[in-house]
Structure formats: C-alpha cells, structure tokens
Short mmCIF file of C-alpha atoms in Angstrom, two decimals:
data_model
loop_
_atom_site.label_atom_id
_atom_site.label_comp_id
_atom_site.label_asym_id
_atom_site.label_seq_id
_atom_site.Cartn_x
_atom_site.Cartn_y
_atom_site.Cartn_z
CA UNK A 48 18.02 -6.83 -0.94
CA UNK A 49 15.60 -5.19 -3.59
CA UNK A 50 12.81 -7.46 -4.52
CA UNK A 51 10.63 -6.83 -7.54
CA UNK A 52 11.04 -3.12 -8.40
CA UNK A 53 8.49 -0.74 -10.16
CA UNK A 54 9.07 -1.07 -13.98
CA UNK A 55 10.42 -4.68 -13.67
CA UNK A 56 8.46 -7.01 -15.91
CA UNK A 57 6.27 -9.04 -13.86
CA UNK A 58 7.43 -12.65 -13.93
CA UNK A 59 5.32 -14.89 -16.20
CA UNK A 60 4.43 -18.13 -14.57
CA UNK A 61 2.05 -21.07 -15.02
CA UNK A 62 -0.24 -22.45 -11.98
CA UNK A 63 -3.25 -24.49 -11.18
CA UNK A 64 -6.19 -22.37 -10.49
CA UNK A 65 -10.09 -22.47 -9.90
CA UNK A 66 -10.26 -22.16 -13.70
CA UNK A 67 -7.81 -24.69 -14.46
CA UNK A 68 -4.02 -24.30 -15.55
CA UNK A 69 -3.44 -20.73 -16.02
CA UNK A 70 -0.40 -18.68 -17.65
CA UNK A 71 -0.20 -15.26 -16.09
CA UNK A 72 0.63 -13.14 -19.09
CA UNK A 73 -1.79 -15.03 -21.36
CA UNK A 74 -4.58 -14.46 -18.62
CA UNK A 75 -3.73 -10.84 -18.62
CA UNK A 76 -3.66 -10.35 -22.32
CA UNK A 77 -3.62 -6.68 -23.03
CA UNK A 78 -5.39 -5.64 -19.89
CA UNK A 79 -4.09 -4.27 -16.63
CA UNK A 80 -3.86 -6.84 -13.87
CA UNK A 81 -4.21 -7.14 -9.99
CA UNK A 82 -2.86 -10.16 -8.42
CA UNK A 83 -3.47 -10.36 -4.75
CA UNK A 84 -2.52 -12.91 -2.23
CA UNK A 85 -4.28 -14.09 1.15
CA UNK A 86 -3.15 -16.38 3.88
CA UNK A 87 -5.59 -19.20 3.90
CA UNK A 88 -8.98 -20.31 2.69
CA UNK A 89 -11.62 -20.56 5.32
CA UNK A 90 -10.24 -17.86 7.56
CA UNK A 91 -12.00 -14.71 8.58
CA UNK A 92 -10.07 -11.68 7.13
CA UNK A 93 -9.51 -13.55 3.89
CA UNK A 94 -13.22 -14.16 3.50
CA UNK A 95 -14.14 -10.51 4.12
CA UNK A 96 -11.54 -9.57 1.48
CA UNK A 97 -12.34 -11.97 -1.30
CA UNK A 98 -16.05 -11.07 -0.64
CA UNK A 99 -15.51 -7.57 -1.23
CA UNK A 100 -13.19 -8.08 -3.99
CA UNK A 101 -16.03 -10.10 -5.71
CA UNK A 102 -18.58 -7.39 -5.04
CA UNK A 103 -16.33 -4.87 -6.71
CA UNK A 104 -15.42 -6.77 -9.70
CA UNK A 105 -17.56 -4.73 -11.87
CA UNK A 106 -15.54 -1.78 -10.85
CA UNK A 107 -12.30 -3.46 -11.82
CA UNK A 108 -13.95 -4.73 -15.10
CA UNK A 109 -14.80 -1.26 -15.93
CA UNK A 110 -11.20 -0.04 -15.53
CA UNK A 111 -10.14 -3.16 -17.75
CA UNK A 112 -8.22 -4.86 -14.86
CA UNK A 113 -8.07 -8.45 -14.54
CA UNK A 114 -8.17 -9.80 -11.06
CA UNK A 115 -6.60 -13.02 -9.95
CA UNK A 116 -6.13 -14.23 -6.31
CA UNK A 117 -3.58 -16.68 -4.81
CA UNK A 118 -3.02 -18.58 -1.57
CA UNK A 119 -1.23 -21.84 -0.75
CA UNK A 120 -4.34 -23.80 -0.58
CA UNK A 121 -5.40 -26.46 -2.91
CA UNK A 122 -7.87 -25.95 -5.95
CA UNK A 123 -10.20 -28.08 -4.12
CA UNK A 124 -10.30 -25.86 -1.07
CA UNK A 125 -10.42 -22.80 -3.18
CA UNK A 126 -13.57 -24.20 -4.93
CA UNK A 127 -15.13 -25.48 -1.68
CA UNK A 128 -14.67 -22.00 -0.15
CA UNK A 129 -15.88 -19.89 -3.11
CA UNK A 130 -17.99 -21.79 -5.78
CA UNK A 131 -21.83 -22.22 -6.27
CA UNK A 132 -22.66 -25.98 -5.76
CA UNK A 133 -24.90 -26.43 -8.84
CA UNK A 134 -26.61 -29.81 -7.72
CA UNK A 135 -27.85 -28.31 -4.55
CA UNK A 136 -27.91 -24.71 -5.75
CA UNK A 137 -26.04 -23.38 -2.58
CA UNK A 138 -23.48 -21.08 -2.43
CA UNK A 139 -20.11 -21.52 -0.63
CA UNK A 140 -18.86 -19.34 2.14
CA UNK A 141 -17.56 -16.38 0.30
CA UNK A 142 -20.72 -15.92 -1.75
CA UNK A 143 -22.82 -16.65 1.24
CA UNK A 144 -20.91 -13.91 3.27
CA UNK A 145 -21.62 -11.54 0.59
CA UNK A 146 -25.27 -12.37 0.60
CA UNK A 147 -25.63 -10.98 -2.84
CA UNK A 148 -28.21 -12.76 -5.15
CA UNK A 149 -26.60 -11.33 -8.19
CA UNK A 150 -23.22 -12.96 -7.44
CA UNK A 151 -23.34 -16.80 -8.33
CA UNK A 152 -19.82 -17.47 -8.67
CA UNK A 153 -16.46 -15.96 -7.76
CA UNK A 154 -15.78 -13.53 -10.63
CA UNK A 155 -11.84 -14.24 -10.70
CA UNK A 156 -9.77 -17.16 -10.53
CA UNK A 157 -7.75 -18.33 -7.42
CA UNK A 158 -4.29 -19.67 -8.01
CA UNK A 159 -3.36 -22.73 -5.94
CA UNK A 160 0.31 -22.27 -5.20
CA UNK A 161 0.57 -25.50 -3.13
CA UNK A 162 4.32 -25.79 -3.46
CA UNK A 163 5.04 -22.21 -2.01
CA UNK A 164 6.98 -21.48 -5.40
CA UNK A 165 5.21 -18.19 -6.45
CA UNK A 166 4.98 -17.22 -2.74
CA UNK A 167 8.90 -17.57 -2.28
CA UNK A 168 9.73 -16.11 -5.84
CA UNK A 169 7.58 -13.13 -5.20
CA UNK A 170 8.48 -12.48 -1.66
CA UNK A 171 4.93 -12.94 -0.31
CA UNK A 172 5.36 -15.06 2.74
CA UNK A 173 4.46 -13.73 6.20
CA UNK A 174 6.77 -15.35 8.89
CA UNK A 175 4.38 -14.33 11.63
CA UNK A 176 1.62 -16.51 10.11
CA UNK A 177 2.29 -20.24 10.09
CA UNK A 178 0.23 -23.36 9.17
CA UNK A 179 -0.08 -26.36 11.48
CA UNK A 180 3.06 -27.67 10.17
CA UNK A 181 5.00 -24.49 11.19
CA UNK A 182 5.38 -23.40 7.50
CA UNK A 183 4.86 -19.62 6.69
CA UNK A 184 1.65 -18.61 4.86
CA UNK A 185 1.18 -15.90 2.20
CA UNK A 186 0.82 -12.29 3.31
CA UNK A 187 -1.68 -9.83 1.72
CA UNK A 188 0.37 -8.81 -1.08
CA UNK A 189 -0.93 -6.79 -4.11
CA UNK A 190 0.80 -6.26 -7.45
CA UNK A 191 -0.83 -3.94 -9.99
CA UNK A 192 0.53 -4.89 -13.45
CA UNK A 193 0.16 -2.72 -16.48
CA UNK A 194 -0.70 -3.69 -19.96
CA UNK A 195 3.00 -3.71 -20.72
CA UNK A 196 3.35 -6.67 -18.04
CA UNK A 197 5.54 -4.18 -15.84
CA UNK A 198 5.01 -3.65 -12.06
CA UNK A 199 3.26 -0.52 -11.48
CA UNK A 200 2.53 -0.62 -7.85
CA UNK A 201 2.82 -2.95 -4.86
CA UNK A 202 1.63 -3.39 -1.38
CA UNK A 203 2.57 -5.77 1.31
CA UNK A 204 0.31 -6.05 4.47
CA UNK A 205 0.53 -8.72 6.98
CA UNK A 206 -2.15 -11.48 7.57
CA UNK A 207 -3.76 -9.45 10.41
CA UNK A 208 -4.33 -6.38 8.48
CA UNK A 209 -7.00 -6.53 5.84
CA UNK A 210 -6.51 -4.31 2.80
CA UNK A 211 -8.68 -1.28 1.63
CA UNK A 212 -10.27 -1.97 -1.62
CA UNK A 213 -11.35 1.69 -2.04
CA UNK A 214 -7.47 2.54 -1.85
CA UNK A 215 -6.67 -0.11 -4.52
CA UNK A 216 -9.46 1.48 -6.83
CA UNK A 217 -8.09 5.09 -6.05
CA UNK A 218 -4.52 4.11 -7.08
CA UNK A 219 -5.62 2.32 -10.20
CA UNK A 220 -7.58 5.19 -11.32
CA UNK A 221 -4.34 7.27 -10.59
CA UNK A 222 -2.28 4.85 -12.59
CA UNK A 223 -4.43 4.87 -15.69
CA UNK A 224 -4.82 8.54 -15.61
CA UNK A 225 -1.27 9.36 -15.27
CA UNK A 226 -0.21 6.66 -17.92
CA UNK A 227 -2.26 8.67 -20.43
CA UNK A 228 -1.89 12.38 -19.34
CA UNK A 229 1.03 14.32 -18.41
CA UNK A 230 -0.43 14.90 -14.71
CA UNK A 231 0.30 13.40 -11.38
CA UNK A 232 -2.18 12.91 -8.47
CA UNK A 233 -1.51 14.70 -5.25
CA UNK A 234 -1.67 13.34 -1.75
CA UNK A 235 -5.04 11.91 -0.78
CA UNK A 236 -6.27 12.48 -4.34
CA UNK A 237 -9.73 11.06 -5.50
CA UNK A 238 -11.14 10.84 -9.10
CA UNK A 239 -12.47 14.14 -9.99
CA UNK A 240 -10.13 16.32 -7.73
CA UNK A 241 -7.59 18.63 -9.23
CA UNK A 242 -4.46 17.01 -10.51
CA UNK A 243 -0.81 18.48 -10.79
CA UNK A 244 0.94 19.21 -13.95
CA UNK A 245 4.21 17.17 -14.15
CA UNK A 246 7.30 19.25 -13.62
CA UNK A 247 8.94 18.57 -17.10
CA UNK A 248 6.26 20.48 -18.98
CA UNK A 249 6.82 24.12 -19.65
CA UNK A 250 4.12 26.59 -18.81
CA UNK A 251 3.44 27.15 -22.51
CA UNK A 252 3.02 23.14 -23.06
CA UNK A 253 0.76 22.97 -20.09
CA UNK A 254 -1.49 25.82 -21.20
CA UNK A 255 -1.93 23.98 -24.50
CA UNK A 256 -2.33 20.54 -23.04
CA UNK A 257 -4.78 21.67 -20.40
CA UNK A 258 -7.30 23.94 -21.86
CA UNK A 259 -9.41 23.96 -18.76
CA UNK A 260 -6.70 26.00 -17.14
CA UNK A 261 -3.73 25.80 -15.04
CA UNK A 262 -3.38 27.36 -11.70
CA UNK A 263 -0.09 27.96 -10.22
CA UNK A 264 0.42 28.38 -6.29
CA UNK A 265 2.98 31.07 -5.32
CA UNK A 266 5.68 29.76 -3.07
CA UNK A 267 8.41 31.31 -1.10
CA UNK A 268 11.22 29.71 -3.36
CA UNK A 269 9.75 31.57 -6.20
CA UNK A 270 9.75 28.21 -8.14
CA UNK A 271 6.64 27.68 -10.29
CA UNK A 272 6.11 23.96 -9.86
CA UNK A 273 2.92 23.81 -7.70
CA UNK A 274 0.58 23.82 -10.84
CA UNK A 275 -3.01 22.44 -10.62
CA UNK A 276 -5.38 21.67 -13.35
CA UNK A 277 -8.80 20.05 -13.32
CA UNK A 278 -8.57 16.41 -14.07
CA UNK A 279 -8.31 15.78 -17.85
CA UNK B 255 13.65 -12.05 -6.65
CA UNK B 256 12.21 -11.38 -2.93
CA UNK B 257 13.19 -7.87 -1.36
CA UNK B 258 12.71 -6.94 2.14
CA UNK B 259 9.95 -9.39 3.58
CA UNK B 260 7.68 -8.86 6.37
CA UNK B 261 9.43 -9.84 9.56
CA UNK B 262 12.85 -9.17 8.39
CA UNK B 263 14.91 -6.82 10.64
CA UNK B 264 14.99 -3.40 8.85
CA UNK B 265 18.42 -2.72 7.91
CA UNK B 266 20.25 -0.25 10.08
CA UNK B 267 22.03 2.62 8.44
CA UNK B 268 23.68 5.93 8.82
CA UNK B 269 23.05 8.94 6.73
CA UNK B 270 23.07 12.64 6.48
CA UNK B 271 19.64 14.33 7.30
CA UNK B 272 18.30 17.58 8.04
CA UNK B 273 18.94 17.03 11.69
CA UNK B 274 22.40 16.03 11.14
CA UNK B 275 24.08 12.46 10.74
CA UNK B 276 21.39 10.06 11.84
CA UNK B 277 21.38 6.17 12.58
CA UNK B 278 17.96 4.61 11.80
CA UNK B 279 17.82 2.25 14.83
CA UNK B 280 19.20 4.82 17.43
CA UNK B 281 16.76 7.43 15.99
CA UNK B 282 13.81 4.86 16.29
CA UNK B 283 14.52 3.75 19.69
CA UNK B 284 11.88 1.68 21.18
CA UNK B 285 9.19 3.52 18.93
CA UNK B 286 7.40 2.42 15.84
CA UNK B 287 8.81 4.03 12.78
CA UNK B 288 7.57 5.13 9.32
CA UNK B 289 10.30 5.56 6.54
CA UNK B 290 8.90 7.35 3.38
CA UNK B 291 10.67 8.20 0.26
CA UNK B 292 9.67 10.88 -2.28
CA UNK B 293 11.23 11.57 -5.64
CA UNK B 294 12.35 15.03 -5.46
CA UNK B 295 12.43 18.17 -3.44
CA UNK B 296 10.72 21.18 -5.09
CA UNK B 297 8.22 19.18 -7.01
CA UNK B 298 4.54 19.13 -6.95
CA UNK B 299 3.19 15.94 -5.41
CA UNK B 300 6.05 15.64 -2.94
CA UNK B 301 5.23 19.12 -1.65
CA UNK B 302 1.59 17.92 -1.00
CA UNK B 303 2.58 14.70 0.67
CA UNK B 304 5.25 16.10 2.86
CA UNK B 305 2.78 18.97 3.79
CA UNK B 306 0.05 16.48 4.77
CA UNK B 307 2.75 14.46 6.60
CA UNK B 308 3.72 17.47 8.51
CA UNK B 309 -0.02 18.26 9.49
CA UNK B 310 -0.60 14.73 10.69
CA UNK B 311 2.42 14.48 12.65
CA UNK B 312 0.62 14.81 15.92
CA UNK B 313 -1.38 11.75 14.87
CA UNK B 314 1.83 9.67 14.34
CA UNK B 315 3.41 10.93 17.53
CA UNK B 316 0.10 9.84 19.42
CA UNK B 317 0.73 6.48 18.09
CA UNK B 318 4.44 6.64 19.13
CA UNK B 319 5.56 6.34 15.54
CA UNK B 320 8.70 8.22 14.43
CA UNK B 321 8.47 9.70 11.00
CA UNK B 322 11.52 9.95 8.63
CA UNK B 323 11.39 11.01 5.13
CA UNK B 324 14.12 10.39 2.33
CA UNK B 325 15.09 11.57 -1.09
CA UNK B 326 18.10 11.73 -3.42
CA UNK B 327 18.40 15.40 -2.81
CA UNK B 328 20.95 17.23 -0.52
CA UNK B 329 20.57 18.29 2.97
CA UNK B 330 20.78 21.86 1.59
CA UNK B 331 17.83 21.36 -0.79
CA UNK B 332 15.91 19.57 1.90
CA UNK B 333 16.33 22.56 4.34
CA UNK B 334 15.73 25.14 1.45
CA UNK B 335 12.48 23.37 0.75
CA UNK B 336 11.14 22.99 4.04
CA UNK B 337 12.58 25.10 6.86
CA UNK B 338 11.76 28.30 8.69
CA UNK B 339 14.21 30.89 7.73
CA UNK B 340 14.87 32.34 11.11
CA UNK B 341 16.65 35.65 9.83
CA UNK B 342 13.77 36.77 7.91
CA UNK B 343 11.02 34.71 9.69
CA UNK B 344 9.58 33.24 6.37
CA UNK B 345 8.72 29.81 5.94
CA UNK B 346 9.95 27.47 3.12
CA UNK B 347 7.77 26.03 0.45
CA UNK B 348 6.25 22.90 2.30
CA UNK B 349 5.33 25.07 5.42
CA UNK B 350 3.84 27.84 3.21
CA UNK B 351 1.73 25.37 1.13
CA UNK B 352 0.28 24.07 4.47
CA UNK B 353 -0.47 27.80 5.43
CA UNK B 354 -0.62 26.53 9.08
CA UNK B 355 0.66 29.16 11.68
CA UNK B 356 1.06 26.42 14.32
CA UNK B 357 3.76 24.59 12.18
CA UNK B 358 7.13 26.57 12.11
CA UNK B 359 9.31 23.49 11.24
CA UNK B 360 9.01 20.24 9.55
CA UNK B 361 8.36 17.82 12.41
CA UNK B 362 10.46 14.94 11.09
CA UNK B 363 13.99 14.65 9.42
CA UNK B 364 14.58 14.19 5.88
CA UNK B 365 17.35 11.84 4.94
CA UNK B 366 19.71 13.09 2.10
CA UNK B 367 20.59 9.94 0.00
CA UNK B 368 22.69 11.85 -2.35
CA UNK B 369 24.78 8.61 -3.45
CA UNK B 370 21.62 6.45 -3.94
CA UNK B 371 22.96 3.90 -1.59
CA UNK B 372 19.76 3.45 0.41
CA UNK B 373 17.65 3.68 -2.58
CA UNK B 374 19.48 0.95 -4.32
CA UNK B 375 19.51 -1.28 -1.07
CA UNK B 376 15.94 -0.81 -0.25
CA UNK B 377 14.59 -1.18 -3.85
CA UNK B 378 13.06 2.21 -4.03
CA UNK B 379 14.04 3.44 -7.32
CA UNK B 380 11.29 4.39 -9.87
CA UNK B 381 12.71 3.62 -13.56
CA UNK B 382 10.16 5.81 -15.23
CA UNK B 383 11.24 9.04 -13.13
CA UNK B 384 14.62 10.19 -13.94
CA UNK B 385 16.60 13.42 -13.20
CA UNK B 386 18.30 15.62 -15.76
CA UNK B 387 21.27 13.20 -15.94
CA UNK B 388 18.93 10.39 -16.74
CA UNK B 389 19.19 8.58 -13.34
CA UNK B 390 16.14 7.10 -11.75
CA UNK B 391 14.65 8.80 -8.71
CA UNK B 392 13.07 7.44 -5.67
CA UNK B 393 9.58 5.95 -5.84
CA UNK B 394 6.92 6.73 -2.99
CA UNK B 395 7.90 4.03 -0.75
CA UNK B 396 6.56 3.48 2.74
CA UNK B 397 8.19 1.08 5.23
CA UNK B 398 6.47 0.66 8.66
CA UNK B 399 8.89 -0.68 11.21
CA UNK B 400 7.96 -2.18 14.57
CA UNK B 401 9.46 -1.56 18.05
CA UNK B 402 11.40 -4.79 17.27
CA UNK B 403 12.95 -3.00 14.32
CA UNK B 404 11.31 -5.60 12.12
CA UNK B 405 9.23 -4.66 8.77
CA UNK B 406 5.59 -4.70 9.42
CA UNK B 407 4.18 -3.45 6.13
CA UNK B 408 5.35 -1.73 2.93
CA UNK B 409 3.93 -0.10 -0.05
CA UNK B 410 5.50 1.12 -3.32
CA UNK B 411 3.83 3.73 -5.22
CA UNK B 412 5.30 5.39 -8.43
CA UNK B 413 6.09 9.01 -8.57
CA UNK B 414 2.88 10.05 -10.28
CA UNK B 415 0.49 8.63 -7.60
CA UNK B 416 0.46 10.43 -4.20
CA UNK B 417 -0.04 8.33 -1.15
CA UNK B 418 -2.94 8.13 1.13
CA UNK B 419 -2.18 9.25 4.63
CA UNK B 420 -5.42 8.16 6.00
CA UNK B 421 -4.74 4.73 4.76
CA UNK B 422 -1.25 4.87 6.49
CA UNK B 423 -2.78 5.85 9.86
CA UNK B 424 -5.48 3.12 9.41
CA UNK B 425 -3.06 0.24 8.68
CA UNK B 426 -0.70 1.62 11.74
CA UNK B 427 -3.95 1.36 14.05
CA UNK B 428 -4.52 -2.17 12.72
CA UNK B 429 -0.80 -3.20 13.29
CA UNK B 430 -0.78 -1.75 16.69
CA UNK B 431 -3.93 -3.19 17.81
CA UNK B 432 -3.16 -6.78 16.38
CA UNK B 433 0.29 -6.52 17.82
CA UNK B 434 -1.40 -6.39 21.39
CA UNK B 435 -4.79 -8.28 21.01
CA UNK B 436 -5.54 -11.64 19.30
CA UNK B 437 -7.64 -10.13 16.73
CA UNK B 438 -7.39 -9.34 12.96
CA UNK B 439 -8.87 -6.36 11.03
CA UNK B 440 -11.31 -7.22 8.30
CA UNK B 441 -11.40 -5.82 4.79
CA UNK B 442 -11.85 -2.01 4.76
CA UNK B 443 -11.76 -1.70 8.56
CA UNK B 444 -11.65 1.63 10.31
CA UNK B 445 -10.68 2.13 14.11
CA UNK B 446 -13.82 1.43 16.07
CA UNK B 447 -15.32 -1.08 13.73
CA UNK B 448 -15.76 -4.71 14.82
CA UNK B 449 -12.67 -6.81 14.45
CA UNK B 450 -12.05 -10.54 13.90
CA UNK B 451 -11.06 -13.16 16.32
CA UNK B 452 -8.02 -15.06 15.21
CA UNK B 453 -8.50 -18.57 13.95
CA UNK B 454 -6.01 -20.25 16.39
CA UNK B 455 -8.30 -19.33 19.42
CA UNK B 456 -10.92 -21.76 20.51
CA UNK B 457 -14.36 -20.50 21.15
CA UNK B 458 -13.83 -20.84 24.89
CA UNK B 459 -10.78 -18.74 24.69
CA UNK B 460 -12.34 -16.19 22.68
CA UNK B 461 -15.26 -15.80 25.14
CA UNK B 462 -13.01 -15.38 27.97
CA UNK B 463 -10.67 -13.00 26.14
CA UNK B 464 -13.31 -10.81 24.74
CA UNK B 465 -15.92 -10.25 27.35
CA UNK B 466 -17.99 -7.87 25.01
CA UNK B 467 -18.98 -10.92 23.26
CA UNK B 468 -18.14 -12.88 20.10
CA UNK B 469 -20.71 -13.05 17.25
CA UNK B 470 -20.12 -15.99 14.70
CA UNK B 471 -21.67 -15.80 11.38
CA UNK B 472 -23.08 -19.06 9.98
CA UNK B 473 -21.56 -20.16 6.85
CA UNK B 474 -22.47 -22.92 4.39
CA UNK B 475 -19.21 -24.97 5.08
CA UNK B 476 -20.48 -25.16 8.73
CA UNK B 477 -17.03 -23.93 9.76
CA UNK B 478 -17.21 -21.41 12.68
CA UNK B 479 -14.39 -19.14 11.70
CA UNK B 480 -16.27 -15.75 10.86
CA UNK B 481 -16.08 -14.53 14.33
CA UNK B 482 -16.56 -10.71 15.10
CA UNK B 483 -16.03 -8.96 18.51
CA UNK B 484 -16.21 -5.22 19.27
CA UNK B 485 -12.68 -3.62 18.92
CA UNK B 486 -10.89 -4.62 22.40
#
C-alpha cells in the first residue's frame, strides 16, 4: 500500500522533455527540486497553473529550487502549448495567458511521459480523468526533492482542483529553514512568523542557539514544550 | 512504488481512539472525511495544528466533513493532552493553547495507532523523526475521503512543517464544488472566484449549464479551452 515515502531516494529516470533527453538527478544537480504533473496540455486549469509557475520561477530560483513539469503529452504538444515561435515572434498559449512581456519562454522543462511509465511508477494517475481512448491522465502531483535527492514532501490533487503555488513556496521556505536550523514551523506559518524550538533541544541549548530569545507558553500539563523563537 | 492513489477505496479499519473502538467507514457514514496524522502528542507543532483544527471544526461540519486525527500515542496520552478534566474543570494542553471558552472538548476523535499498523499500511511514517527508541513517528499526512469512501486528495508533509488549514478548507471547497458541477478550479482559486468550464463540455452545453455566462479567452493556438464562468 505505501507509495513513495518521505525520506525515500526519489527514483532517478531518463525521459524526453522540451529541452531534450533529461536525466532527473543530473538535472537537479545539488539543488532542491520540484516535480509537478498536470493532466493535459491545452486544457484550462493546467494553463493557469503552468502560467503561474512560470511567473513564479524567479521565486523558485531564489530558493535554488529547479522546477520540472510532466504530463502524458508529446514534446511537440508541450512546445506548441508553451514556446515562443521565433519565426513569427508570437507566444504560445501559456505565455499569452500570462501576458507578461518579460517572459519569452517557459522557464522550466516539461517531461513527455507518453508511455505513462513515470505516471504509473510514481502513482500519479487520476482514474476520474481519462483521455478519448479511456486511459487515465496524470493528476496534479507535486514532489519536493531535497539536495540529497530524497523526497521531502508530496501532494496529490485531482485534475479538477488547481494547486496553490503560494502554499508550495511556503512549504519550501519551511523545509529549507528546518533543514538548517533546529526549529519547526507551526500551523499556518508564514516566513517571518515565529517558529517553534524542536522538542529534543534542552532549554540551555535552545537559549544558546537562539540568542533572540525563547518564549515558553505555560500549559496545564506543566510540560515545557511550547517554545517559540523569532525565525532565525 | 505507487501508494494509495486518487480514486482508490480508502481502506476500512478498526482502531482504538479517544471515543472508543472506531471503524473508519462506519464513523464516516455518508459524509466526507479528513484523516490527518501528527507525529506525537505533547509536542509543539502538533499542538498548534490540533488547536487550529479544533477551532475550525465548525467550518468542517458546515461542509459535512468528519474529522479524525491519528498518531502513535496511546488513548491515555491523547486524552491527557486534549480533554477537559471534569473533576477539576480544567482544560488540557490543546484546549488551553486555544484559550477559547466555547471549546470544552476536542471536537474530533484521535486514533491511537500504538502498533504502527495504520502508519505502515498507509505510508505515513517520517524516517527523519524518531522516538526515544529510534522508531519513526508519523508524518503530517492528510487524506480527504469522499462520501463514496474513495481517496480524493492527499498531502504528506514532514514533522517539521505544520500544515495550512486554510488550504485544506480551500481544496475541500473545490472538491465538493467540482463533484457537483461540471467545472474545475484554476490555480490559486478561492471560493467565490470564477471557475473553469471542463473541456469535455461543448460551448452549447456550457451556455445552457451556466446561465450566468461563459467567457472564453482567445489564445494563440485558436483553441477555445480557456472558458471561465462565475462559480455556480
């Protein structure tokens, strides 16, 4: 029953993409990565999602996160849907949807998983969304992969529910912060909010690691675990 | 490699909980369900999350979504962390954290998965978070289950990243809307925003289904798939 678990090495693979044959681990190098699938090129929600992803690409770059998209469509369809046609200088649908003069090309590759190999292997298919031959399409999966190539976080939304890219940036900020500092981020945390000191740090260690101060909330149990500190 | 996929019947199980022995499918009845795991009772992020979940319970009820939490701790720990002590009329940690006089009991059960049976079966373990015996704890999983008992959406966050309950309500609104109407919700959609007409509806069908009007955005491909309508 369990699929890809947190902490598992994300499987390496080779695939065709809009930038040619690609090997995932080599593409990621020492960066973080976000692999996100969509159901189908030339469809409404996917266009809004990839448009938004393109607009946010500088935010992902700033965090050293390499973006890579995936669907079952061909490289030809991916390009027809997303590229700048140099000869006529016109932009394909996603870029036109964005209506942003600064963006002349999709700033990340799209994998063409025509044979459904990756979709099956990685549990990405959505049985409620099928192509004209009755074959299931890819759902809206997201895998966040660390520089150690291990899975850090995943989400699985159906075709009918567009993702929330602000939430994706929020969790990447949390993952990167908590990978470096001995803190965790509370419910609904946003960058800049206070964070929680992890339970396995003693009060003395916490005081020395977090010179901006640690505030402990009194609780009926008398246990001293609700410890906040400004984001380090 | 694939775990529980969208559309799979969510496995039924029996387990001990803060409201006694519980059977998942019977507990859910004909309602929607949200099953969410946390790493450990009496820890910081989990307290903020379950506190927030308790505060939002009316929002989940309004949507006919039954909430149920899960961790590896015992029923005794769950209760010690979350109940109202009737004899002394004092509230345990989660309720005290909320500091909300209207909330005298946790409004949802917590499952005690002491033997890790469900955590293993459902792929919930986080190898980076371990108890004092070196055993992995549960991650921050969420499973949204439809009235047909099938998996509609899932997320898997690590122990160090608290979830975003506004995002959970947002996706439930999207799931419920798109289960009833032939629309999908675009990237970053919020309730009340325009929605997209699904691709397999003809323009004529769309016009008759959505009397408030359908707006089609012109795209370079000439394809007419980017069709918006006010939320029905």
